[in-house]
Amino acid sequence: MATATMVACTNDDFTQESSIIGHDNLGELINAPIMGVGLESDAITKAIDESGKFLWDPTTEGEGSNAKVTKTENIGLCWTGVGSSKYPGPATETGDNVYTNIKFDHVGWMFASAKNENPKLHCGVLENGAFHNWNSQLEPQAAYSNDAWAPQIPGETFDYERGLFKSNNGTIYTGEYIVYFPYSDSFWNAPVTAEQDRILTLGLKQSVTDYVVANPTQLVNENSFNVGYVNCIEGGDEACAFTTRMLTSGIKLSVKGEANINIKEIVLLSQGEKAFITKMALSASEIKKCRTTGSGDLSKDIYMLQDKNNEYASTLVVKTHDGDNCLKVNSTTQTIYIPFLPNTFNNLKVLVVNNEGKVAEIGFDSAMEFIPNKFRPLSLYFNSNGNVHKGESATAPVAGTFTAKNYAYDEESFIDAFTKARTNANDEKVAPRTVQLLDNITLTEHKANPYYTPSANPVIVNSDEDLKGEKNLLTLGGIESNKNYMFRDVVFDADIENEPKGCCNKGKASLTLIDATTAKGTKLTLYGTTLNLYSQNVKLYGDVYSKFEPADEEGELHPDRVPEIKLIYNNSNGTVVAKGEFLNEGKMDIALQTKFSLEGGQLTNGSADADYRASITVKGSGAEGEDGVLLMSEGATFTNHGDIYNKGNIDNDSEAGTFTNEADATFTDYVGSTLSGHRIINKDNAEFICEVNSLVRYNNAIDRSGIRPTTILRFVYGDNANIGTGTFTTTYTLRPNKDNGIYVPYSEDKLMKFESAIDAENTNVLTINNAIDAENKAIETKIGDLTVKSGKINLNHNALIIDGNYTANGAANTQFSVGVQEITGDIILQKVNKVDGYSNGDVWLEKGKTLNVIGDIKVEDVAGTVSFQEGSNVKAANMTVSGSQKVTFEKNNVTALGEKGINGVLENWGEITIVNAVTGSDVAAKVWCNQRLGKGTYVNNSYPQYW
């Protein structure tokens, strides 16, 4: 596929009617023509096509009338947006991008007798060519026999170089086009993209008992990239002719030598750089310039080097074996054209791998430039003693020698090298036990043997580095189903990633490490999957990132694919050591009898702007010596943006200020846990939640000089809320820890918030009492928000000021038994549940008691009734009763909402009962307000009164 001429026939004989069929908001539309394509017979073509022929040759299965084309070549036609003179397109001049990318399939051939003709159609039938059966609607059809398609018209033969191409796309725009082949569907409304496969397979043929090169130009014909330009396709009786040139360059490799040399693979290596282009954006304007000026040859000026989608590789691999049969070197020169996109290589090597896995390295001159459509010659002579000569005979200089190497450049070579390294690792005197990654490699299946097999010494997976210091990447892939890659006794001095599921929600590729190490300077990045770390000598000297998947090829995010890190118990008190950056964006579990030791590294839990709350759980059992442990050593830092649940042991043995709860983060310290070393620093509105089930825990939690910077104190009781067993406390006496309030330790002006989480299935009740002074008076005590998350609470504190909100959010019921002195915020009855045999879900203020609320009372979801008992006195700014909710004001109750002219809004969407007087000494409840809103009911037609 070197240089090609293409003719677009759009005359009246072809179209049967005018080609112009209309226009849309971009340009004028014409019927898509049939394209006739042929090779130019110039010196460039002959240089790579030694047989002098190139055939458009579809893959055909079956024989005779049963023959069917199953695969055919194709070209792409891309509109630049520049239209015709009659109808200008959206672009006034050619830019970098193209607007369309239309595939034209190879469908047939021109007759040899029509050498200088364009395709001619009459009444839909081609007169000077014929079609194979890729498109059965086209006529006339050729016949297939003796492995070839041929015309059914006597006396005619095909010119197999002149293919016919047709598009299934009904229309195209008039105007100028970039044409290229082979077609790729990887772009549109973007630059034309040239792509190059990194792994090539050379076809062999049997010659007696040897296997030799079947076709020297096979790899070029299968992997070349051609591109061209046509200034105008207009339709009607206008015909446009245009040519393409081959962008591909490469090496013309000639091999010969003595017997017994079997070549398994030929690897081109750009040492220390990724210079092989596997994907490159091409500028349409530069293609036009190259094809319309000078010789018309292409140059690297068409490369858009800054395009973010460009891809590069360090190696190009030619597989020269078919099963156990390898390319056999003999006394006859064999030629192989190895194609790749042109570039400059600073340190290019040719690695020849024999059937024993030994490698001969042959170096090229430094700073070699490859230009389009040119192939640099290289002759190698192989001596039976293992030497390789750069030349055509054994008298040429020795350029390399076959030696034992464990090079990996694709999955097959990685498995082979790893297997040898594992075997050698059982004896420290045997080499090599290092697998050297020469390029990025994707694994597609887990091999239990040798990856998981133990050895006396570790296998080392090492990596070349490029000029920027970046290591090659080992990708865990093959995720049509779930795959767990398990590595034991391995040192990774290479970067590791997994292949994300993408848009199609395939399986996931997870990673398990046992007795394994990642070296300093490496990156282990796993997206939306699981990292299992057996606590058996796992050392992470490099960086570890457990992250959510990036947007897939459709631009979709997948927040449901939560990444996980699991420390798995394997040895009693086994340790996972982390010394680099360690990021957890999902869930991380430190299991019982495991230790996560942060030695000078940086642990980050979540990120400030993440949509998902990352969490780290240190597990505990309450039994001595069984807890999971998170240990920070000197120089380590721990930054929390998510949630930390300490049920085991966390020790900050680094420095003061190295463990921080950032804004919105939480740290929950469970009963039975251990927290030691330097204290945690809460920043902004971060919360430290200390769970309490005894007076000892309570006193530790509020100790202003203690280690726990408690911002929320949570009372707990019940098996679900605690670690371990015992007799726990449900009655607490609150007294100030500073002035007249309970303040956050290490904070001079921040009141501690309280929560109650008593087990709702238990008949125990949390009771809050007040302390008394020497005169037997209640000591006024101020706290922050008070939230009842479950169970039942009795507030017997006679002088409690809640400087914030009182919220029932999951309570079984809530009862102001004696009366809270004041609530500066709101009472929010968000969720009060009914629990059989325990609570009917009621909320009430005891008879004759006072409730003073500076804010509002909000009744949102109460299973029972909110009742202000006989003779009680309530003050609040406003009250809202949501739909289906019930509120009762008993006789002699006085409820004052606001005051005259200020607040006093009663919004009723539920059912309010204002109880009437039933004896001469009683009076009806009085509910004062300034305004009534809502469409709720008032039982007995008893309404509030206005100020």
PDB file of N, CA and C in Angstrom, residues 321-390:
ATOM      1  N   HIS A 321       7.166 -16.380  14.777  1.00  0.00           N
ATOM      2  CA  HIS A 321       6.953 -17.793  15.057  1.00  0.00           C
ATOM      3  C   HIS A 321       5.466 -18.109  14.934  1.00  0.00           C
ATOM      4  N   ASP A 322       5.196 -19.325  14.568  1.00  0.00           N
ATOM      5  CA  ASP A 322       3.834 -19.832  14.460  1.00  0.00           C
ATOM      6  C   ASP A 322       3.767 -21.087  15.317  1.00  0.00           C
ATOM      7  N   GLY A 323       3.257 -20.930  16.556  1.00  0.00           N
ATOM      8  CA  GLY A 323       3.322 -22.043  17.493  1.00  0.00           C
ATOM      9  C   GLY A 323       4.764 -22.332  17.856  1.00  0.00           C
ATOM     10  N   ASP A 324       5.183 -23.567  17.651  1.00  0.00           N
ATOM     11  CA  ASP A 324       6.574 -23.955  17.948  1.00  0.00           C
ATOM     12  C   ASP A 324       7.505 -23.714  16.774  1.00  0.00           C
ATOM     13  N   ASN A 325       6.975 -23.295  15.640  1.00  0.00           N
ATOM     14  CA  ASN A 325       7.789 -23.100  14.439  1.00  0.00           C
ATOM     15  C   ASN A 325       8.278 -21.672  14.359  1.00  0.00           C
ATOM     16  N   CYS A 326       9.604 -21.492  14.341  1.00  0.00           N
ATOM     17  CA  CYS A 326      10.207 -20.157  14.287  1.00  0.00           C
ATOM     18  C   CYS A 326      10.836 -19.922  12.921  1.00  0.00           C
ATOM     19  N   LEU A 327      11.094 -18.669  12.630  1.00  0.00           N
ATOM     20  CA  LEU A 327      11.788 -18.303  11.400  1.00  0.00           C
ATOM     21  C   LEU A 327      13.198 -18.892  11.430  1.00  0.00           C
ATOM     22  N   LYS A 328      13.535 -19.700  10.421  1.00  0.00           N
ATOM     23  CA  LYS A 328      14.841 -20.381  10.377  1.00  0.00           C
ATOM     24  C   LYS A 328      15.799 -19.608   9.480  1.00  0.00           C
ATOM     25  N   VAL A 329      16.942 -19.232  10.063  1.00  0.00           N
ATOM     26  CA  VAL A 329      17.981 -18.557   9.294  1.00  0.00           C
ATOM     27  C   VAL A 329      18.722 -19.608   8.473  1.00  0.00           C
ATOM     28  N   ASN A 330      18.975 -19.313   7.187  1.00  0.00           N
ATOM     29  CA  ASN A 330      19.755 -20.226   6.355  1.00  0.00           C
ATOM     30  C   ASN A 330      20.713 -19.429   5.476  1.00  0.00           C
ATOM     31  N   SER A 331      21.313 -20.070   4.566  1.00  0.00           N
ATOM     32  CA  SER A 331      22.347 -19.419   3.747  1.00  0.00           C
ATOM     33  C   SER A 331      21.767 -18.489   2.696  1.00  0.00           C
ATOM     34  N   THR A 332      20.437 -18.514   2.550  1.00  0.00           N
ATOM     35  CA  THR A 332      19.782 -17.622   1.589  1.00  0.00           C
ATOM     36  C   THR A 332      19.289 -16.374   2.307  1.00  0.00           C
ATOM     37  N   THR A 333      19.545 -15.220   1.714  1.00  0.00           N
ATOM     38  CA  THR A 333      19.091 -13.962   2.323  1.00  0.00           C
ATOM     39  C   THR A 333      17.566 -13.889   2.333  1.00  0.00           C
ATOM     40  N   GLN A 334      17.032 -13.607   3.506  1.00  0.00           N
ATOM     41  CA  GLN A 334      15.586 -13.401   3.657  1.00  0.00           C
ATOM     42  C   GLN A 334      15.350 -11.953   4.080  1.00  0.00           C
ATOM     43  N   THR A 335      14.378 -11.317   3.464  1.00  0.00           N
ATOM     44  CA  THR A 335      14.121  -9.894   3.698  1.00  0.00           C
ATOM     45  C   THR A 335      12.777  -9.709   4.386  1.00  0.00           C
ATOM     46  N   ILE A 336      12.778  -8.813   5.363  1.00  0.00           N
ATOM     47  CA  ILE A 336      11.555  -8.479   6.100  1.00  0.00           C
ATOM     48  C   ILE A 336      11.450  -6.961   6.156  1.00  0.00           C
ATOM     49  N   TYR A 337      10.374  -6.404   5.634  1.00  0.00           N
ATOM     50  CA  TYR A 337      10.102  -4.973   5.781  1.00  0.00           C
ATOM     51  C   TYR A 337       9.308  -4.767   7.068  1.00  0.00           C
ATOM     52  N   ILE A 338       9.881  -4.030   8.013  1.00  0.00           N
ATOM     53  CA  ILE A 338       9.236  -3.765   9.300  1.00  0.00           C
ATOM     54  C   ILE A 338       8.751  -2.320   9.299  1.00  0.00           C
ATOM     55  N   PRO A 339       7.429  -2.080   9.271  1.00  0.00           N
ATOM     56  CA  PRO A 339       6.905  -0.718   9.118  1.00  0.00           C
ATOM     57  C   PRO A 339       6.652  -0.025  10.452  1.00  0.00           C
ATOM     58  N   PHE A 340       6.838   1.277  10.478  1.00  0.00           N
ATOM     59  CA  PHE A 340       6.412   2.107  11.606  1.00  0.00           C
ATOM     60  C   PHE A 340       6.316   3.548  11.135  1.00  0.00           C
ATOM     61  N   LEU A 341       5.625   4.368  11.890  1.00  0.00           N
ATOM     62  CA  LEU A 341       5.454   5.771  11.527  1.00  0.00           C
ATOM     63  C   LEU A 341       6.763   6.512  11.733  1.00  0.00           C
ATOM     64  N   PRO A 342       7.123   7.395  10.821  1.00  0.00           N
ATOM     65  CA  PRO A 342       8.447   8.039  10.866  1.00  0.00           C
ATOM     66  C   PRO A 342       8.637   8.900  12.100  1.00  0.00           C
ATOM     67  N   ASN A 343       9.874   8.898  12.604  1.00  0.00           N
ATOM     68  CA  ASN A 343      10.239   9.690  13.773  1.00  0.00           C
ATOM     69  C   ASN A 343      11.757   9.717  13.861  1.00  0.00           C
ATOM     70  N   THR A 344      12.275  10.458  14.826  1.00  0.00           N
ATOM     71  CA  THR A 344      13.708  10.468  15.100  1.00  0.00           C
ATOM     72  C   THR A 344      13.972   9.646  16.352  1.00  0.00           C
ATOM     73  N   PHE A 345      14.936   8.733  16.278  1.00  0.00           N
ATOM     74  CA  PHE A 345      15.267   7.836  17.384  1.00  0.00           C
ATOM     75  C   PHE A 345      16.682   8.151  17.862  1.00  0.00           C
ATOM     76  N   ASN A 346      16.809   8.422  19.138  1.00  0.00           N
ATOM     77  CA  ASN A 346      18.114   8.756  19.696  1.00  0.00           C
ATOM     78  C   ASN A 346      18.948   7.530  20.033  1.00  0.00           C
ATOM     79  N   ASN A 347      18.304   6.432  20.364  1.00  0.00           N
ATOM     80  CA  ASN A 347      19.046   5.219  20.732  1.00  0.00           C
ATOM     81  C   ASN A 347      18.223   4.011  20.310  1.00  0.00           C
ATOM     82  N   LEU A 348      18.298   3.683  19.034  1.00  0.00           N
ATOM     83  CA  LEU A 348      17.498   2.598  18.482  1.00  0.00           C
ATOM     84  C   LEU A 348      18.299   1.301  18.492  1.00  0.00           C
ATOM     85  N   LYS A 349      17.671   0.227  18.974  1.00  0.00           N
ATOM     86  CA  LYS A 349      18.291  -1.089  18.997  1.00  0.00           C
ATOM     87  C   LYS A 349      17.368  -2.104  18.347  1.00  0.00           C
ATOM     88  N   VAL A 350      17.994  -3.131  17.776  1.00  0.00           N
ATOM     89  CA  VAL A 350      17.255  -4.281  17.281  1.00  0.00           C
ATOM     90  C   VAL A 350      17.599  -5.454  18.187  1.00  0.00           C
ATOM     91  N   LEU A 351      16.572  -6.035  18.810  1.00  0.00           N
ATOM     92  CA  LEU A 351      16.750  -7.198  19.668  1.00  0.00           C
ATOM     93  C   LEU A 351      16.239  -8.418  18.914  1.00  0.00           C
ATOM     94  N   VAL A 352      17.130  -9.382  18.734  1.00  0.00           N
ATOM     95  CA  VAL A 352      16.739 -10.631  18.079  1.00  0.00           C
ATOM     96  C   VAL A 352      16.649 -11.706  19.150  1.00  0.00           C
ATOM     97  N   VAL A 353      15.458 -12.307  19.282  1.00  0.00           N
ATOM     98  CA  VAL A 353      15.208 -13.306  20.315  1.00  0.00           C
ATOM     99  C   VAL A 353      15.127 -14.674  19.643  1.00  0.00           C
ATOM    100  N   ASN A 354      15.968 -15.629  20.114  1.00  0.00           N
ATOM    101  CA  ASN A 354      15.920 -16.958  19.507  1.00  0.00           C
ATOM    102  C   ASN A 354      14.921 -17.860  20.227  1.00  0.00           C
ATOM    103  N   ASN A 355      14.790 -19.078  19.755  1.00  0.00           N
ATOM    104  CA  ASN A 355      13.771 -19.981  20.291  1.00  0.00           C
ATOM    105  C   ASN A 355      14.077 -20.446  21.709  1.00  0.00           C
ATOM    106  N   GLU A 356      15.282 -20.170  22.230  1.00  0.00           N
ATOM    107  CA  GLU A 356      15.621 -20.482  23.615  1.00  0.00           C
ATOM    108  C   GLU A 356      15.396 -19.286  24.540  1.00  0.00           C
ATOM    109  N   GLY A 357      14.926 -18.183  23.976  1.00  0.00           N
ATOM    110  CA  GLY A 357      14.683 -16.977  24.764  1.00  0.00           C
ATOM    111  C   GLY A 357      15.907 -16.118  24.965  1.00  0.00           C
ATOM    112  N   LYS A 358      17.042 -16.499  24.356  1.00  0.00           N
ATOM    113  CA  LYS A 358      18.243 -15.665  24.451  1.00  0.00           C
ATOM    114  C   LYS A 358      18.129 -14.497  23.475  1.00  0.00           C
ATOM    115  N   VAL A 359      18.831 -13.412  23.803  1.00  0.00           N
ATOM    116  CA  VAL A 359      18.660 -12.158  23.070  1.00  0.00           C
ATOM    117  C   VAL A 359      19.995 -11.650  22.576  1.00  0.00           C
ATOM    118  N   ALA A 360      20.014 -11.239  21.315  1.00  0.00           N
ATOM    119  CA  ALA A 360      21.159 -10.522  20.747  1.00  0.00           C
ATOM    120  C   ALA A 360      20.735  -9.080  20.514  1.00  0.00           C
ATOM    121  N   GLU A 361      21.520  -8.130  21.013  1.00  0.00           N
ATOM    122  CA  GLU A 361      21.201  -6.706  20.904  1.00  0.00           C
ATOM    123  C   GLU A 361      22.117  -6.065  19.878  1.00  0.00           C
ATOM    124  N   ILE A 362      21.508  -5.449  18.866  1.00  0.00           N
ATOM    125  CA  ILE A 362      22.271  -4.777  17.814  1.00  0.00           C
ATOM    126  C   ILE A 362      21.904  -3.307  17.846  1.00  0.00           C
ATOM    127  N   GLY A 363      22.886  -2.440  18.025  1.00  0.00           N
ATOM    128  CA  GLY A 363      22.626  -1.014  18.110  1.00  0.00           C
ATOM    129  C   GLY A 363      22.736  -0.322  16.769  1.00  0.00           C
ATOM    130  N   PHE A 364      21.884   0.701  16.569  1.00  0.00           N
ATOM    131  CA  PHE A 364      21.990   1.560  15.398  1.00  0.00           C
ATOM    132  C   PHE A 364      22.825   2.785  15.762  1.00  0.00           C
ATOM    133  N   ASP A 365      23.094   3.610  14.759  1.00  0.00           N
ATOM    134  CA  ASP A 365      23.733   4.889  15.041  1.00  0.00           C
ATOM    135  C   ASP A 365      22.777   5.751  15.850  1.00  0.00           C
ATOM    136  N   SER A 366      23.311   6.683  16.638  1.00  0.00           N
ATOM    137  CA  SER A 366      22.466   7.564  17.445  1.00  0.00           C
ATOM    138  C   SER A 366      21.768   8.584  16.561  1.00  0.00           C
ATOM    139  N   ALA A 367      20.665   9.116  17.065  1.00  0.00           N
ATOM    140  CA  ALA A 367      19.895  10.174  16.404  1.00  0.00           C
ATOM    141  C   ALA A 367      19.582   9.812  14.957  1.00  0.00           C
ATOM    142  N   MET A 368      18.909   8.690  14.758  1.00  0.00           N
ATOM    143  CA  MET A 368      18.517   8.262  13.421  1.00  0.00           C
ATOM    144  C   MET A 368      17.142   8.820  13.083  1.00  0.00           C
ATOM    145  N   GLU A 369      17.041   9.452  11.922  1.00  0.00           N
ATOM    146  CA  GLU A 369      15.772  10.005  11.486  1.00  0.00           C
ATOM    147  C   GLU A 369      15.191   9.119  10.393  1.00  0.00           C
ATOM    148  N   PHE A 370      13.937   8.737  10.580  1.00  0.00           N
ATOM    149  CA  PHE A 370      13.206   7.972   9.574  1.00  0.00           C
ATOM    150  C   PHE A 370      12.194   8.901   8.929  1.00  0.00           C
ATOM    151  N   ILE A 371      12.149   8.904   7.595  1.00  0.00           N
ATOM    152  CA  ILE A 371      11.260   9.794   6.870  1.00  0.00           C
ATOM    153  C   ILE A 371      10.197   8.971   6.142  1.00  0.00           C
ATOM    154  N   PRO A 372       9.060   9.574   5.808  1.00  0.00           N
ATOM    155  CA  PRO A 372       7.970   8.817   5.188  1.00  0.00           C
ATOM    156  C   PRO A 372       8.392   8.092   3.928  1.00  0.00           C
ATOM    157  N   ASN A 373       7.865   6.892   3.767  1.00  0.00           N
ATOM    158  CA  ASN A 373       8.003   6.104   2.538  1.00  0.00           C
ATOM    159  C   ASN A 373       9.444   5.703   2.232  1.00  0.00           C
ATOM    160  N   LYS A 374      10.297   5.681   3.279  1.00  0.00           N
ATOM    161  CA  LYS A 374      11.677   5.245   3.114  1.00  0.00           C
ATOM    162  C   LYS A 374      11.991   4.175   4.151  1.00  0.00           C
ATOM    163  N   PHE A 375      12.683   3.122   3.737  1.00  0.00           N
ATOM    164  CA  PHE A 375      13.032   2.013   4.614  1.00  0.00           C
ATOM    165  C   PHE A 375      14.552   1.888   4.687  1.00  0.00           C
ATOM    166  N   ARG A 376      15.100   2.042   5.885  1.00  0.00           N
ATOM    167  CA  ARG A 376      16.547   1.946   6.085  1.00  0.00           C
ATOM    168  C   ARG A 376      16.977   0.482   6.040  1.00  0.00           C
ATOM    169  N   PRO A 377      18.008   0.165   5.290  1.00  0.00           N
ATOM    170  CA  PRO A 377      18.453  -1.231   5.205  1.00  0.00           C
ATOM    171  C   PRO A 377      19.309  -1.633   6.404  1.00  0.00           C
ATOM    172  N   LEU A 378      19.185  -2.881   6.823  1.00  0.00           N
ATOM    173  CA  LEU A 378      20.023  -3.468   7.862  1.00  0.00           C
ATOM    174  C   LEU A 378      20.209  -4.940   7.537  1.00  0.00           C
ATOM    175  N   SER A 379      21.467  -5.346   7.393  1.00  0.00           N
ATOM    176  CA  SER A 379      21.784  -6.743   7.094  1.00  0.00           C
ATOM    177  C   SER A 379      22.436  -7.378   8.317  1.00  0.00           C
ATOM    178  N   LEU A 380      21.977  -8.561   8.691  1.00  0.00           N
ATOM    179  CA  LEU A 380      22.523  -9.286   9.832  1.00  0.00           C
ATOM    180  C   LEU A 380      22.915 -10.690   9.386  1.00  0.00           C
ATOM    181  N   TYR A 381      24.101 -11.079   9.843  1.00  0.00           N
ATOM    182  CA  TYR A 381      24.581 -12.432   9.559  1.00  0.00           C
ATOM    183  C   TYR A 381      24.736 -13.157  10.899  1.00  0.00           C
ATOM    184  N   PHE A 382      24.157 -14.356  10.998  1.00  0.00           N
ATOM    185  CA  PHE A 382      24.125 -15.101  12.251  1.00  0.00           C
ATOM    186  C   PHE A 382      25.120 -16.265  12.198  1.00  0.00           C
ATOM    187  N   ASN A 383      26.051 -16.245  13.134  1.00  0.00           N
ATOM    188  CA  ASN A 383      27.038 -17.305  13.247  1.00  0.00           C
ATOM    189  C   ASN A 383      26.527 -18.354  14.222  1.00  0.00           C
ATOM    190  N   SER A 384      26.871 -19.603  14.007  1.00  0.00           N
ATOM    191  CA  SER A 384      26.385 -20.677  14.869  1.00  0.00           C
ATOM    192  C   SER A 384      26.951 -20.611  16.277  1.00  0.00           C
ATOM    193  N   ASN A 385      28.020 -19.818  16.496  1.00  0.00           N
ATOM    194  CA  ASN A 385      28.579 -19.679  17.842  1.00  0.00           C
ATOM    195  C   ASN A 385      27.842 -18.649  18.694  1.00  0.00           C
ATOM    196  N   GLY A 386      26.748 -18.077  18.157  1.00  0.00           N
ATOM    197  CA  GLY A 386      25.943 -17.128  18.916  1.00  0.00           C
ATOM    198  C   GLY A 386      26.228 -15.676  18.601  1.00  0.00           C
ATOM    199  N   ASN A 387      27.191 -15.401  17.752  1.00  0.00           N
ATOM    200  CA  ASN A 387      27.495 -14.017  17.389  1.00  0.00           C
ATOM    201  C   ASN A 387      26.607 -13.564  16.233  1.00  0.00           C
ATOM    202  N   VAL A 388      26.283 -12.281  16.244  1.00  0.00           N
ATOM    203  CA  VAL A 388      25.510 -11.665  15.175  1.00  0.00           C
ATOM    204  C   VAL A 388      26.369 -10.568  14.564  1.00  0.00           C
ATOM    205  N   HIS A 389      26.573 -10.631  13.241  1.00  0.00           N
ATOM    206  CA  HIS A 389      27.412  -9.671  12.540  1.00  0.00           C
ATOM    207  C   HIS A 389      26.536  -8.671  11.808  1.00  0.00           C
ATOM    208  N   LYS A 390      26.936  -7.402  11.857  1.00  0.00           N
ATOM    209  CA  LYS A 390      26.206  -6.382  11.109  1.00  0.00           C
ATOM    210  C   LYS A 390      26.818  -6.315   9.725  1.00  0.00           C
TER     211      LYS A 390
END
